[in-house]
Coordinates of C-alpha atoms in Angstrom, one line a residue:
M45 CA 49.6 100.5 107.2
N46 CA 49.0 100.5 103.2
W47 CA 50.2 98.5 100.6
H48 CA 52.8 100.7 99.8
K49 CA 54.3 101.2 103.2
A50 CA 53.4 97.0 103.6
R51 CA 55.5 96.8 100.5
L52 CA 58.7 98.8 101.7
A53 CA 58.5 97.4 105.1
G54 CA 58.8 93.6 103.6
L55 CA 61.6 94.7 101.3
V56 CA 63.8 96.6 104.2
A57 CA 62.8 93.4 106.3
T58 CA 64.6 91.0 102.9
V59 CA 67.2 93.4 102.5
L60 CA 68.6 93.2 106.1
M61 CA 67.8 89.4 106.0
A62 CA 70.4 89.2 103.2
A63 CA 72.7 92.1 104.6
C64 CA 76.6 91.7 104.2
S65 CA 76.3 89.5 107.5
G66 CA 79.6 87.5 106.8
C67 CA 80.0 84.1 104.0
G68 CA 82.1 81.2 105.0
D69 CA 84.2 79.8 102.7
E70 CA 84.5 76.8 101.5
E71 CA 85.8 75.2 104.7
G72 CA 83.3 76.8 106.6
E73 CA 85.0 79.6 108.1
T74 CA 83.4 82.7 109.3
P75 CA 84.7 86.3 109.3
D76 CA 84.6 85.6 112.8
D77 CA 86.4 82.7 113.3
E78 CA 89.5 84.1 110.8
D79 CA 92.8 85.7 112.2
P80 CA 92.2 89.1 112.7
T81 CA 95.1 89.7 110.9
E82 CA 93.8 88.7 107.9
Q83 CA 91.5 91.7 107.6
T84 CA 92.2 94.4 105.2
D85 CA 93.5 97.6 105.5
R86 CA 91.9 98.7 102.2
P87 CA 90.2 102.1 102.9
G88 CA 86.4 101.5 102.4
F89 CA 86.6 97.6 101.9
A90 CA 85.7 95.1 104.9
D91 CA 85.6 96.9 108.1
S92 CA 87.1 100.0 107.3
D93 CA 85.3 103.2 107.9
K94 CA 87.9 104.9 105.8
E95 CA 86.5 106.7 102.0
P96 CA 87.5 103.8 99.0
E97 CA 90.4 104.8 97.1
G98 CA 90.8 104.5 93.6
L99 CA 91.1 106.1 90.4
P100 CA 88.6 109.2 89.3
F101 CA 85.9 107.8 87.4
D102 CA 84.6 111.0 84.9
L103 CA 81.4 110.7 83.0
P104 CA 81.3 111.6 79.3
E105 CA 81.0 115.3 78.4
G106 CA 77.2 115.9 78.6
I107 CA 76.3 113.9 80.9
E108 CA 75.4 114.5 84.0
L109 CA 74.7 112.0 87.3
K110 CA 72.1 112.6 89.9
D111 CA 73.4 113.1 93.2
P112 CA 72.8 111.8 95.1
I113 CA 72.2 108.3 93.8
K114 CA 69.0 106.3 96.0
G115 CA 68.3 102.6 95.5
F116 CA 65.8 100.7 93.6
N117 CA 62.8 98.2 95.0
P118 CA 63.8 95.0 93.2
F119 CA 59.8 93.9 93.7
D120 CA 59.0 96.9 91.8
P121 CA 61.7 98.6 89.5
D122 CA 58.4 100.0 87.5
G123 CA 57.7 102.6 90.7
T124 CA 61.5 103.1 91.8
C125 CA 63.0 103.3 89.1
K126 CA 61.6 105.3 86.0
R127 CA 60.2 108.3 85.0
E128 CA 56.4 109.0 85.3
E129 CA 56.2 109.2 81.2
D130 CA 58.0 106.0 80.5
E131 CA 56.0 102.6 80.1
Q132 CA 57.9 100.5 82.0
A133 CA 61.3 100.9 83.3
L134 CA 64.7 99.7 82.0
A135 CA 65.9 95.9 82.9
P136 CA 68.0 95.8 85.7
Q137 CA 71.7 96.0 84.5
G138 CA 74.8 94.0 86.1
S139 CA 75.1 91.3 88.8
G140 CA 74.9 91.1 92.6
D141 CA 72.0 90.7 95.3
L142 CA 72.7 93.3 97.9
I143 CA 73.7 96.4 96.3
R144 CA 70.9 97.8 93.7
L145 CA 71.0 101.2 93.0
C146 CA 69.0 103.5 90.5
L147 CA 71.0 106.1 88.4
E148 CA 69.5 108.9 86.9
F149 CA 71.5 110.1 84.1
R150 CA 71.1 113.0 81.9
N151 CA 71.9 113.7 78.6
T152 CA 72.0 117.6 77.4
T153 CA 73.2 117.2 74.1
N154 CA 72.2 116.8 70.7
Q155 CA 73.3 113.4 70.2
P156 CA 72.6 110.0 71.9
I157 CA 75.8 109.4 74.2
D158 CA 77.4 105.8 75.5
V159 CA 77.7 105.8 78.9
Q160 CA 80.8 103.1 80.0
L161 CA 80.7 101.7 83.7
P162 CA 83.8 100.2 84.2
P163 CA 84.7 96.6 86.3
G164 CA 85.9 98.4 89.8
L165 CA 83.7 101.7 89.8
V166 CA 82.9 102.4 93.9
F167 CA 79.5 103.1 95.0
V168 CA 80.1 104.5 97.9
S169 CA 77.3 104.6 100.8
S170 CA 76.6 107.9 103.0
S171 CA 76.3 105.8 105.8
R172 CA 78.8 103.9 107.8
K173 CA 76.1 101.3 108.5
V174 CA 75.3 100.4 104.9
Q175 CA 77.5 98.8 102.6
H176 CA 79.4 100.2 99.5
G177 CA 79.3 98.7 96.3
M178 CA 80.9 97.5 93.0
L179 CA 80.7 96.6 89.3
V180 CA 82.7 93.1 88.5
Q181 CA 81.8 93.7 85.3
G182 CA 81.5 96.5 83.3
V183 CA 77.8 98.0 82.0
T184 CA 77.4 99.7 78.8
L185 CA 74.0 102.4 78.5
E186 CA 72.9 104.5 75.9
V187 CA 71.5 107.8 77.2
P188 CA 69.1 109.3 74.5
S189 CA 70.0 113.1 73.5
N190 CA 68.1 115.9 75.4
E191 CA 66.4 112.7 77.5
Y192 CA 67.2 111.2 81.2
L193 CA 68.0 107.7 81.2
F194 CA 67.1 105.8 84.8
A195 CA 69.1 102.9 85.0
P196 CA 68.6 100.0 88.0
I197 CA 72.0 99.0 88.4
K198 CA 73.0 95.8 90.3
G199 CA 76.6 95.3 92.0
Y200 CA 78.6 93.1 95.0
C201 CA 79.0 94.5 98.4
L202 CA 82.4 95.2 99.8
N203 CA 81.3 95.4 103.5
D204 CA 80.5 92.1 105.0
T205 CA 79.7 93.9 108.7
R206 CA 77.3 96.5 107.2
S207 CA 73.9 96.0 106.2
G208 CA 72.0 95.6 102.6
N209 CA 71.1 98.7 101.1
A210 CA 66.7 100.0 101.0
P211 CA 65.7 102.5 98.4
V212 CA 66.1 105.2 100.9
D213 CA 69.3 104.5 101.2
L214 CA 71.9 107.2 99.9
F215 CA 75.0 106.9 97.5
K216 CA 77.3 108.3 95.6
K217 CA 79.4 108.3 92.8
G218 CA 82.7 106.4 93.6
P219 CA 86.4 105.7 92.7
V220 CA 87.4 102.5 90.5
T221 CA 89.8 100.4 92.3
Q222 CA 93.0 99.2 90.9
Y223 CA 94.1 96.3 93.0
S224 CA 95.6 93.9 91.1
D225 CA 94.1 90.8 92.8
F226 CA 90.6 92.7 91.9
K227 CA 91.6 93.5 88.4
E228 CA 92.6 89.7 88.5
L229 CA 89.2 89.0 89.1
F230 CA 87.8 91.1 86.6
A231 CA 89.7 89.9 83.8
L232 CA 88.5 86.3 84.9
L233 CA 84.5 87.9 84.4
A234 CA 85.1 90.0 81.5
D235 CA 83.5 87.6 78.6
K236 CA 81.2 85.6 81.0
Q237 CA 78.0 85.8 81.7
L238 CA 77.5 86.7 85.1
P239 CA 74.5 85.3 87.2
V240 CA 71.5 87.1 87.6
T241 CA 70.5 85.6 91.2
G242 CA 70.4 82.4 93.2
G243 CA 73.5 80.5 94.6
A244 CA 76.0 81.7 91.5
V245 CA 75.3 85.4 92.9
T246 CA 76.3 84.4 96.1
Q247 CA 79.3 82.4 95.3
L248 CA 80.6 85.3 93.1
Q249 CA 79.6 87.4 96.5
D250 CA 82.2 85.4 98.7
A251 CA 84.9 85.4 96.1
V252 CA 84.3 89.5 96.1
W253 CA 84.5 89.4 100.0
R254 CA 87.3 87.4 100.2
L255 CA 89.5 90.2 98.3
T256 CA 88.1 92.6 100.6
N257 CA 89.5 90.9 103.5
G258 CA 92.8 90.2 102.2
R259 CA 92.8 86.7 101.2
E260 CA 93.5 85.4 97.8
L261 CA 90.5 83.8 95.4
T262 CA 90.4 79.7 96.6
K263 CA 90.5 77.1 93.4
A264 CA 87.0 76.7 94.3
D265 CA 86.4 80.3 93.5
R266 CA 88.4 80.1 90.0
D267 CA 87.2 76.8 89.3
F268 CA 83.4 78.4 89.4
I269 CA 84.4 81.3 88.0
A270 CA 86.2 79.2 84.9
A271 CA 82.8 77.0 84.7
L272 CA 80.3 80.3 84.1
P273 CA 79.2 80.2 80.3
N274 CA 80.6 82.6 77.7
K275 CA 79.1 85.4 76.8

């Protein structure tokens, strides 16, 4: 096995270990312990195999997004999310440990264009074994005129029973969720500096899973979010 294959094998093993296998709340419960009546009936969330629903998200005129969307290797974004002629990859944008996607934009105009990815934007997995993802805070990217932009994007998992994504997994741009409890979460996070990795990301992922499973944010969730530093 050469070093490229060894590295990918290590990534896949790491992602699968960090897969959306469920997470307990502050009282030590796990999804297996929960009352089945608490499971959400929201399409595409939690254990639903239906297509996620929401408002369509349209890119600005003159901007194209390559479909399907692939993942990127968090240990080597320069090798998996950039053009050969670029000296280095764009730094990963967004927050989350379980969704890592490489968005390839093309600007067909003679002017730079800002692409604003809104909170609640869902990325839909092509496999029912791999999680869907969501942005919990908006991301703005400038795509240069007549150029491509490769953007590594991190997000949060919507399916606590599915596997994390690897670079070979395929996604498509989905809708923007309109559920009121998620909108409240986005509002609470709007002016906060989101964590990049570690335990704080795990706490925020737990809060997202609570909502996907039809439960409410806990006091601990709200206290944690309130304690995040402001931008």
